JSON list of N, CA and C in Angstrom, two decimals:
[
{"chain": "A", "resi": 1, "resn": "MET", "atom": "N", "xyz": [-26.46, 58.65, 68.91]},
{"chain": "A", "resi": 1, "resn": "MET", "atom": "CA", "xyz": [-25.69, 57.97, 69.94]},
{"chain": "A", "resi": 1, "resn": "MET", "atom": "C", "xyz": [-24.81, 56.86, 69.44]},
{"chain": "A", "resi": 2, "resn": "ARG", "atom": "N", "xyz": [-25.36, 55.98, 68.47]},
{"chain": "A", "resi": 2, "resn": "ARG", "atom": "CA", "xyz": [-24.70, 54.95, 67.89]},
{"chain": "A", "resi": 2, "resn": "ARG", "atom": "C", "xyz": [-23.57, 55.34, 67.04]},
{"chain": "A", "resi": 3, "resn": "ARG", "atom": "N", "xyz": [-23.72, 56.45, 66.39]},
{"chain": "A", "resi": 3, "resn": "ARG", "atom": "CA", "xyz": [-22.60, 57.02, 65.59]},
{"chain": "A", "resi": 3, "resn": "ARG", "atom": "C", "xyz": [-21.43, 57.45, 66.39]},
{"chain": "A", "resi": 4, "resn": "ASN", "atom": "N", "xyz": [-21.78, 58.17, 67.56]},
{"chain": "A", "resi": 4, "resn": "ASN", "atom": "CA", "xyz": [-20.75, 58.49, 68.48]},
{"chain": "A", "resi": 4, "resn": "ASN", "atom": "C", "xyz": [-19.89, 57.30, 68.92]},
{"chain": "A", "resi": 5, "resn": "ILE", "atom": "N", "xyz": [-20.59, 56.25, 69.30]},
{"chain": "A", "resi": 5, "resn": "ILE", "atom": "CA", "xyz": [-19.93, 55.01, 69.72]},
{"chain": "A", "resi": 5, "resn": "ILE", "atom": "C", "xyz": [-19.02, 54.40, 68.54]},
{"chain": "A", "resi": 6, "resn": "LYS", "atom": "N", "xyz": [-19.48, 54.42, 67.32]},
{"chain": "A", "resi": 6, "resn": "LYS", "atom": "CA", "xyz": [-18.76, 54.00, 66.20]},
{"chain": "A", "resi": 6, "resn": "LYS", "atom": "C", "xyz": [-17.44, 54.87, 66.09]},
{"chain": "A", "resi": 7, "resn": "ILE", "atom": "N", "xyz": [-17.64, 56.24, 66.13]},
{"chain": "A", "resi": 7, "resn": "ILE", "atom": "CA", "xyz": [-16.44, 57.01, 66.04]},
{"chain": "A", "resi": 7, "resn": "ILE", "atom": "C", "xyz": [-15.45, 56.83, 67.14]},
{"chain": "A", "resi": 8, "resn": "ILE", "atom": "N", "xyz": [-15.98, 56.65, 68.32]},
{"chain": "A", "resi": 8, "resn": "ILE", "atom": "CA", "xyz": [-14.95, 56.31, 69.41]},
{"chain": "A", "resi": 8, "resn": "ILE", "atom": "C", "xyz": [-14.28, 55.01, 69.30]},
{"chain": "A", "resi": 9, "resn": "ALA", "atom": "N", "xyz": [-14.96, 53.99, 68.80]},
{"chain": "A", "resi": 9, "resn": "ALA", "atom": "CA", "xyz": [-14.39, 52.71, 68.49]},
{"chain": "A", "resi": 9, "resn": "ALA", "atom": "C", "xyz": [-13.28, 52.86, 67.52]},
{"chain": "A", "resi": 10, "resn": "ILE", "atom": "N", "xyz": [-13.54, 53.67, 66.47]},
{"chain": "A", "resi": 10, "resn": "ILE", "atom": "CA", "xyz": [-12.50, 53.73, 65.30]},
{"chain": "A", "resi": 10, "resn": "ILE", "atom": "C", "xyz": [-11.29, 54.50, 65.99]},
{"chain": "A", "resi": 11, "resn": "ILE", "atom": "N", "xyz": [-11.53, 55.54, 66.85]},
{"chain": "A", "resi": 11, "resn": "ILE", "atom": "CA", "xyz": [-10.45, 56.26, 67.33]},
{"chain": "A", "resi": 11, "resn": "ILE", "atom": "C", "xyz": [-9.57, 55.36, 68.34]},
{"chain": "A", "resi": 12, "resn": "ILE", "atom": "N", "xyz": [-10.30, 54.51, 69.03]},
{"chain": "A", "resi": 12, "resn": "ILE", "atom": "CA", "xyz": [-9.71, 53.59, 69.95]},
{"chain": "A", "resi": 12, "resn": "ILE", "atom": "C", "xyz": [-8.74, 52.55, 69.11]},
{"chain": "A", "resi": 13, "resn": "THR", "atom": "N", "xyz": [-9.35, 52.08, 68.19]},
{"chain": "A", "resi": 13, "resn": "THR", "atom": "CA", "xyz": [-8.65, 51.14, 67.27]},
{"chain": "A", "resi": 13, "resn": "THR", "atom": "C", "xyz": [-7.35, 51.71, 66.69]},
{"chain": "A", "resi": 14, "resn": "VAL", "atom": "N", "xyz": [-7.64, 52.95, 66.12]},
{"chain": "A", "resi": 14, "resn": "VAL", "atom": "CA", "xyz": [-6.49, 53.62, 65.46]},
{"chain": "A", "resi": 14, "resn": "VAL", "atom": "C", "xyz": [-5.30, 53.94, 66.43]},
{"chain": "A", "resi": 15, "resn": "THR", "atom": "N", "xyz": [-5.76, 54.38, 67.65]},
{"chain": "A", "resi": 15, "resn": "THR", "atom": "CA", "xyz": [-4.75, 54.65, 68.79]},
{"chain": "A", "resi": 15, "resn": "THR", "atom": "C", "xyz": [-4.02, 53.46, 69.11]},
{"chain": "A", "resi": 16, "resn": "ILE", "atom": "N", "xyz": [-4.59, 52.27, 69.27]},
{"chain": "A", "resi": 16, "resn": "ILE", "atom": "CA", "xyz": [-3.93, 50.95, 69.61]},
{"chain": "A", "resi": 16, "resn": "ILE", "atom": "C", "xyz": [-2.97, 50.74, 68.47]},
{"chain": "A", "resi": 17, "resn": "PHE", "atom": "N", "xyz": [-3.55, 50.77, 67.24]},
{"chain": "A", "resi": 17, "resn": "PHE", "atom": "CA", "xyz": [-2.66, 50.44, 66.16]},
{"chain": "A", "resi": 17, "resn": "PHE", "atom": "C", "xyz": [-1.40, 51.41, 66.11]},
{"chain": "A", "resi": 18, "resn": "ILE", "atom": "N", "xyz": [-1.59, 52.69, 66.32]},
{"chain": "A", "resi": 18, "resn": "ILE", "atom": "CA", "xyz": [-0.53, 53.58, 66.34]},
{"chain": "A", "resi": 18, "resn": "ILE", "atom": "C", "xyz": [0.61, 53.28, 67.43]},
{"chain": "A", "resi": 19, "resn": "VAL", "atom": "N", "xyz": [-0.05, 52.97, 68.57]},
{"chain": "A", "resi": 19, "resn": "VAL", "atom": "CA", "xyz": [0.89, 52.65, 69.69]},
{"chain": "A", "resi": 19, "resn": "VAL", "atom": "C", "xyz": [1.76, 51.34, 69.45]},
{"chain": "A", "resi": 20, "resn": "LEU", "atom": "N", "xyz": [1.02, 50.26, 68.90]},
{"chain": "A", "resi": 20, "resn": "LEU", "atom": "CA", "xyz": [1.75, 49.08, 68.69]},
{"chain": "A", "resi": 20, "resn": "LEU", "atom": "C", "xyz": [2.77, 49.27, 67.67]},
{"chain": "A", "resi": 21, "resn": "ASP", "atom": "N", "xyz": [2.52, 50.06, 66.51]},
{"chain": "A", "resi": 21, "resn": "ASP", "atom": "CA", "xyz": [3.42, 50.32, 65.53]},
{"chain": "A", "resi": 21, "resn": "ASP", "atom": "C", "xyz": [4.59, 51.16, 66.03]},
{"chain": "A", "resi": 22, "resn": "PHE", "atom": "N", "xyz": [4.34, 52.11, 66.94]},
{"chain": "A", "resi": 22, "resn": "PHE", "atom": "CA", "xyz": [5.43, 53.02, 67.45]},
{"chain": "A", "resi": 22, "resn": "PHE", "atom": "C", "xyz": [6.26, 52.11, 68.34]},
{"chain": "A", "resi": 23, "resn": "ILE", "atom": "N", "xyz": [5.69, 51.23, 69.08]},
{"chain": "A", "resi": 23, "resn": "ILE", "atom": "CA", "xyz": [6.57, 50.24, 69.92]},
{"chain": "A", "resi": 23, "resn": "ILE", "atom": "C", "xyz": [7.47, 49.44, 68.99]},
{"chain": "A", "resi": 24, "resn": "MET", "atom": "N", "xyz": [6.86, 48.86, 67.91]},
{"chain": "A", "resi": 24, "resn": "MET", "atom": "CA", "xyz": [7.65, 48.16, 66.89]},
{"chain": "A", "resi": 24, "resn": "MET", "atom": "C", "xyz": [8.81, 49.01, 66.29]},
{"chain": "A", "resi": 25, "resn": "PHE", "atom": "N", "xyz": [8.42, 50.19, 66.11]},
{"chain": "A", "resi": 25, "resn": "PHE", "atom": "CA", "xyz": [9.56, 51.23, 65.49]},
{"chain": "A", "resi": 25, "resn": "PHE", "atom": "C", "xyz": [10.62, 51.44, 66.52]},
{"chain": "A", "resi": 26, "resn": "LEU", "atom": "N", "xyz": [10.25, 51.57, 67.83]},
{"chain": "A", "resi": 26, "resn": "LEU", "atom": "CA", "xyz": [11.32, 51.78, 68.85]},
{"chain": "A", "resi": 26, "resn": "LEU", "atom": "C", "xyz": [12.13, 50.57, 68.92]},
{"chain": "A", "resi": 27, "resn": "ILE", "atom": "N", "xyz": [11.61, 49.38, 69.00]},
{"chain": "A", "resi": 27, "resn": "ILE", "atom": "CA", "xyz": [12.32, 48.17, 69.03]},
{"chain": "A", "resi": 27, "resn": "ILE", "atom": "C", "xyz": [13.31, 47.96, 67.88]},
{"chain": "A", "resi": 28, "resn": "ASP", "atom": "N", "xyz": [12.73, 48.25, 66.52]},
{"chain": "A", "resi": 28, "resn": "ASP", "atom": "CA", "xyz": [13.61, 48.20, 65.46]},
{"chain": "A", "resi": 28, "resn": "ASP", "atom": "C", "xyz": [14.70, 49.24, 65.43]},
{"chain": "A", "resi": 29, "resn": "TRP", "atom": "N", "xyz": [14.42, 50.40, 66.05]},
{"chain": "A", "resi": 29, "resn": "TRP", "atom": "CA", "xyz": [15.40, 51.46, 66.09]},
{"chain": "A", "resi": 29, "resn": "TRP", "atom": "C", "xyz": [16.38, 51.03, 67.20]},
{"chain": "A", "resi": 30, "resn": "VAL", "atom": "N", "xyz": [16.00, 50.47, 68.31]},
{"chain": "A", "resi": 30, "resn": "VAL", "atom": "CA", "xyz": [17.00, 50.23, 69.40]},
{"chain": "A", "resi": 30, "resn": "VAL", "atom": "C", "xyz": [17.97, 49.14, 69.04]},
{"chain": "A", "resi": 31, "resn": "PHE", "atom": "N", "xyz": [17.43, 48.07, 68.36]},
{"chain": "A", "resi": 31, "resn": "PHE", "atom": "CA", "xyz": [18.25, 46.97, 67.88]},
{"chain": "A", "resi": 31, "resn": "PHE", "atom": "C", "xyz": [18.85, 47.16, 66.52]},
{"chain": "A", "resi": 32, "resn": "LYS", "atom": "N", "xyz": [18.75, 48.33, 66.04]},
{"chain": "A", "resi": 32, "resn": "LYS", "atom": "CA", "xyz": [19.47, 48.74, 64.78]},
{"chain": "A", "resi": 32, "resn": "LYS", "atom": "C", "xyz": [19.11, 47.78, 63.70]},
{"chain": "A", "resi": 33, "resn": "GLY", "atom": "N", "xyz": [17.77, 47.50, 63.62]},
{"chain": "A", "resi": 33, "resn": "GLY", "atom": "CA", "xyz": [17.33, 46.65, 62.50]},
{"chain": "A", "resi": 33, "resn": "GLY", "atom": "C", "xyz": [17.28, 47.41, 61.28]},
{"chain": "A", "resi": 34, "resn": "SER", "atom": "N", "xyz": [16.36, 47.18, 60.32]},
{"chain": "A", "resi": 34, "resn": "SER", "atom": "CA", "xyz": [16.30, 47.84, 59.09]},
{"chain": "A", "resi": 34, "resn": "SER", "atom": "C", "xyz": [15.47, 49.11, 59.42]},
{"chain": "A", "resi": 35, "resn": "THR", "atom": "N", "xyz": [16.29, 50.24, 59.34]},
{"chain": "A", "resi": 35, "resn": "THR", "atom": "CA", "xyz": [15.55, 51.52, 59.57]},
{"chain": "A", "resi": 35, "resn": "THR", "atom": "C", "xyz": [14.72, 51.99, 58.63]},
{"chain": "A", "resi": 36, "resn": "THR", "atom": "N", "xyz": [14.92, 51.63, 57.35]},
{"chain": "A", "resi": 36, "resn": "THR", "atom": "CA", "xyz": [14.06, 52.00, 56.26]},
{"chain": "A", "resi": 36, "resn": "THR", "atom": "C", "xyz": [12.72, 51.43, 56.42]},
{"chain": "A", "resi": 37, "resn": "ILE", "atom": "N", "xyz": [12.54, 50.22, 56.88]},
{"chain": "A", "resi": 37, "resn": "ILE", "atom": "CA", "xyz": [11.22, 49.45, 57.06]},
{"chain": "A", "resi": 37, "resn": "ILE", "atom": "C", "xyz": [10.55, 50.36, 58.21]},
{"chain": "A", "resi": 38, "resn": "ALA", "atom": "N", "xyz": [11.29, 50.69, 59.32]},
{"chain": "A", "resi": 38, "resn": "ALA", "atom": "CA", "xyz": [10.69, 51.42, 60.42]},
{"chain": "A", "resi": 38, "resn": "ALA", "atom": "C", "xyz": [10.16, 52.77, 59.89]},
{"chain": "A", "resi": 39, "resn": "ILE", "atom": "N", "xyz": [10.91, 53.47, 59.11]},
{"chain": "A", "resi": 39, "resn": "ILE", "atom": "CA", "xyz": [10.48, 54.86, 58.56]},
{"chain": "A", "resi": 39, "resn": "ILE", "atom": "C", "xyz": [9.23, 54.62, 57.75]},
{"chain": "A", "resi": 40, "resn": "ILE", "atom": "N", "xyz": [9.34, 53.62, 56.92]},
{"chain": "A", "resi": 40, "resn": "ILE", "atom": "CA", "xyz": [8.16, 53.38, 55.92]},
{"chain": "A", "resi": 40, "resn": "ILE", "atom": "C", "xyz": [6.85, 53.17, 56.83]},
{"chain": "A", "resi": 41, "resn": "SER", "atom": "N", "xyz": [7.02, 52.21, 57.85]},
{"chain": "A", "resi": 41, "resn": "SER", "atom": "CA", "xyz": [5.86, 52.01, 58.65]},
{"chain": "A", "resi": 41, "resn": "SER", "atom": "C", "xyz": [5.32, 53.15, 59.33]},
{"chain": "A", "resi": 42, "resn": "LEU", "atom": "N", "xyz": [6.28, 54.14, 59.87]},
{"chain": "A", "resi": 42, "resn": "LEU", "atom": "CA", "xyz": [5.88, 55.30, 60.43]},
{"chain": "A", "resi": 42, "resn": "LEU", "atom": "C", "xyz": [5.20, 56.14, 59.55]},
{"chain": "A", "resi": 43, "resn": "VAL", "atom": "N", "xyz": [5.62, 56.35, 58.34]},
{"chain": "A", "resi": 43, "resn": "VAL", "atom": "CA", "xyz": [4.91, 57.19, 57.42]},
{"chain": "A", "resi": 43, "resn": "VAL", "atom": "C", "xyz": [3.58, 56.64, 57.06]},
{"chain": "A", "resi": 44, "resn": "ILE", "atom": "N", "xyz": [3.41, 55.27, 56.96]},
{"chain": "A", "resi": 44, "resn": "ILE", "atom": "CA", "xyz": [2.26, 54.66, 56.64]},
{"chain": "A", "resi": 44, "resn": "ILE", "atom": "C", "xyz": [1.23, 55.09, 57.76]},
{"chain": "A", "resi": 45, "resn": "ILE", "atom": "N", "xyz": [1.73, 54.92, 59.10]},
{"chain": "A", "resi": 45, "resn": "ILE", "atom": "CA", "xyz": [0.84, 55.13, 60.26]},
{"chain": "A", "resi": 45, "resn": "ILE", "atom": "C", "xyz": [0.35, 56.69, 60.23]},
{"chain": "A", "resi": 46, "resn": "VAL", "atom": "N", "xyz": [1.29, 57.54, 59.99]},
{"chain": "A", "resi": 46, "resn": "VAL", "atom": "CA", "xyz": [0.94, 58.91, 60.00]},
{"chain": "A", "resi": 46, "resn": "VAL", "atom": "C", "xyz": [-0.09, 59.32, 58.88]},
{"chain": "A", "resi": 47, "resn": "GLY", "atom": "N", "xyz": [0.13, 58.65, 57.81]},
{"chain": "A", "resi": 47, "resn": "GLY", "atom": "CA", "xyz": [-0.77, 58.80, 56.58]},
{"chain": "A", "resi": 47, "resn": "GLY", "atom": "C", "xyz": [-2.15, 58.43, 56.85]},
{"chain": "A", "resi": 48, "resn": "ILE", "atom": "N", "xyz": [-2.25, 57.20, 57.52]},
{"chain": "A", "resi": 48, "resn": "ILE", "atom": "CA", "xyz": [-3.58, 56.67, 57.84]},
{"chain": "A", "resi": 48, "resn": "ILE", "atom": "C", "xyz": [-4.19, 57.45, 58.96]},
{"chain": "A", "resi": 49, "resn": "PHE", "atom": "N", "xyz": [-3.44, 57.91, 60.00]},
{"chain": "A", "resi": 49, "resn": "PHE", "atom": "CA", "xyz": [-3.96, 58.81, 60.98]},
{"chain": "A", "resi": 49, "resn": "PHE", "atom": "C", "xyz": [-4.46, 60.22, 60.45]},
{"chain": "A", "resi": 50, "resn": "LEU", "atom": "N", "xyz": [-3.62, 60.74, 59.53]},
{"chain": "A", "resi": 50, "resn": "LEU", "atom": "CA", "xyz": [-4.12, 62.07, 58.94]},
{"chain": "A", "resi": 50, "resn": "LEU", "atom": "C", "xyz": [-5.26, 61.90, 58.07]},
{"chain": "A", "resi": 51, "resn": "GLY", "atom": "N", "xyz": [-5.36, 60.73, 57.35]},
{"chain": "A", "resi": 51, "resn": "GLY", "atom": "CA", "xyz": [-6.50, 60.47, 56.38]},
{"chain": "A", "resi": 51, "resn": "GLY", "atom": "C", "xyz": [-7.74, 60.38, 57.27]},
{"chain": "A", "resi": 52, "resn": "ILE", "atom": "N", "xyz": [-7.70, 59.71, 58.48]},
{"chain": "A", "resi": 52, "resn": "ILE", "atom": "CA", "xyz": [-8.92, 59.52, 59.24]},
{"chain": "A", "resi": 52, "resn": "ILE", "atom": "C", "xyz": [-9.35, 60.89, 59.70]},
{"chain": "A", "resi": 53, "resn": "VAL", "atom": "N", "xyz": [-8.36, 61.60, 60.32]},
{"chain": "A", "resi": 53, "resn": "VAL", "atom": "CA", "xyz": [-8.60, 63.04, 60.91]},
{"chain": "A", "resi": 53, "resn": "VAL", "atom": "C", "xyz": [-9.37, 63.87, 59.78]},
{"chain": "A", "resi": 54, "resn": "ILE", "atom": "N", "xyz": [-8.75, 64.02, 58.56]},
{"chain": "A", "resi": 54, "resn": "ILE", "atom": "CA", "xyz": [-9.42, 64.69, 57.55]},
{"chain": "A", "resi": 54, "resn": "ILE", "atom": "C", "xyz": [-10.68, 64.19, 57.17]},
{"chain": "A", "resi": 55, "resn": "TYR", "atom": "N", "xyz": [-10.87, 62.89, 57.14]},
{"chain": "A", "resi": 55, "resn": "TYR", "atom": "CA", "xyz": [-12.12, 62.28, 56.74]},
{"chain": "A", "resi": 55, "resn": "TYR", "atom": "C", "xyz": [-13.30, 62.72, 57.77]},
{"chain": "A", "resi": 56, "resn": "LEU", "atom": "N", "xyz": [-12.95, 62.69, 59.12]},
{"chain": "A", "resi": 56, "resn": "LEU", "atom": "CA", "xyz": [-13.81, 62.95, 60.23]},
{"chain": "A", "resi": 56, "resn": "LEU", "atom": "C", "xyz": [-14.22, 64.44, 60.16]},
{"chain": "A", "resi": 57, "resn": "TRP", "atom": "N", "xyz": [-13.14, 65.21, 59.95]},
{"chain": "A", "resi": 57, "resn": "TRP", "atom": "CA", "xyz": [-13.35, 66.64, 59.80]},
{"chain": "A", "resi": 57, "resn": "TRP", "atom": "C", "xyz": [-14.26, 67.13, 58.59]},
{"chain": "A", "resi": 58, "resn": "TYR", "atom": "N", "xyz": [-14.04, 66.45, 57.57]},
{"chain": "A", "resi": 58, "resn": "TYR", "atom": "CA", "xyz": [-14.72, 66.66, 56.28]},
{"chain": "A", "resi": 58, "resn": "TYR", "atom": "C", "xyz": [-16.29, 66.26, 56.60]},
{"chain": "A", "resi": 59, "resn": "ARG", "atom": "N", "xyz": [-16.52, 65.07, 57.17]},
{"chain": "A", "resi": 59, "resn": "ARG", "atom": "CA", "xyz": [-17.93, 64.73, 57.54]},
{"chain": "A", "resi": 59, "resn": "ARG", "atom": "C", "xyz": [-18.53, 65.65, 58.49]},
{"chain": "A", "resi": 60, "resn": "ASN", "atom": "N", "xyz": [-17.80, 66.19, 59.47]},
{"chain": "A", "resi": 60, "resn": "ASN", "atom": "CA", "xyz": [-18.43, 67.05, 60.37]},
{"chain": "A", "resi": 60, "resn": "ASN", "atom": "C", "xyz": [-18.81, 68.39, 59.69]},
{"chain": "A", "resi": 61, "resn": "ARG", "atom": "N", "xyz": [-17.93, 68.86, 58.76]},
{"chain": "A", "resi": 61, "resn": "ARG", "atom": "CA", "xyz": [-18.26, 70.03, 57.96]},
{"chain": "A", "resi": 61, "resn": "ARG", "atom": "C", "xyz": [-19.45, 69.83, 57.20]},
{"chain": "A", "resi": 62, "resn": "GLN", "atom": "N", "xyz": [-19.70, 68.67, 56.51]},
{"chain": "A", "resi": 62, "resn": "GLN", "atom": "CA", "xyz": [-20.92, 68.34, 55.80]},
{"chain": "A", "resi": 62, "resn": "GLN", "atom": "C", "xyz": [-22.22, 68.40, 56.66]},
{"chain": "A", "resi": 63, "resn": "LYS", "atom": "N", "xyz": [-22.00, 67.76, 57.84]},
{"chain": "A", "resi": 63, "resn": "LYS", "atom": "CA", "xyz": [-23.18, 67.74, 58.75]},
{"chain": "A", "resi": 63, "resn": "LYS", "atom": "C", "xyz": [-23.49, 69.18, 59.19]},
{"chain": "A", "resi": 64, "resn": "ILE", "atom": "N", "xyz": [-22.55, 70.05, 59.41]},
{"chain": "A", "resi": 64, "resn": "ILE", "atom": "CA", "xyz": [-22.90, 71.44, 59.82]},
{"chain": "A", "resi": 64, "resn": "ILE", "atom": "C", "xyz": [-23.55, 72.16, 58.53]},
{"chain": "A", "resi": 65, "resn": "LYS", "atom": "N", "xyz": [-23.12, 71.85, 57.41]},
{"chain": "A", "resi": 65, "resn": "LYS", "atom": "CA", "xyz": [-23.71, 72.49, 56.13]},
{"chain": "A", "resi": 65, "resn": "LYS", "atom": "C", "xyz": [-25.24, 72.07, 56.04]},
{"chain": "A", "resi": 66, "resn": "ILE", "atom": "N", "xyz": [-25.51, 70.76, 56.36]},
{"chain": "A", "resi": 66, "resn": "ILE", "atom": "CA", "xyz": [-26.88, 70.23, 56.18]},
{"chain": "A", "resi": 66, "resn": "ILE", "atom": "C", "xyz": [-27.66, 70.90, 57.25]},
{"chain": "A", "resi": 67, "resn": "LYS", "atom": "N", "xyz": [-27.19, 71.03, 58.55]},
{"chain": "A", "resi": 67, "resn": "LYS", "atom": "CA", "xyz": [-27.89, 71.54, 59.69]},
{"chain": "A", "resi": 67, "resn": "LYS", "atom": "C", "xyz": [-28.38, 72.92, 59.37]},
{"chain": "A", "resi": 68, "resn": "TYR", "atom": "N", "xyz": [-27.62, 73.89, 58.83]},
{"chain": "A", "resi": 68, "resn": "TYR", "atom": "CA", "xyz": [-27.96, 75.25, 58.63]},
{"chain": "A", "resi": 68, "resn": "TYR", "atom": "C", "xyz": [-28.51, 75.47, 57.27]}
]
């Protein structure tokens, strides 16, 4: 039960982080700020998100292996 709450908390935190960064990216894009910084931040966010998804998937695979 505790582990599920931890995973949910991580997902919520990441979602908030992505939303905030996406808003910053849109603001940067609308006001024609530095597009390079916006693209770099977007790449970083996508990378972090993919990393967490792969990590959780890998952990779930390990749990299944241990179970059976």
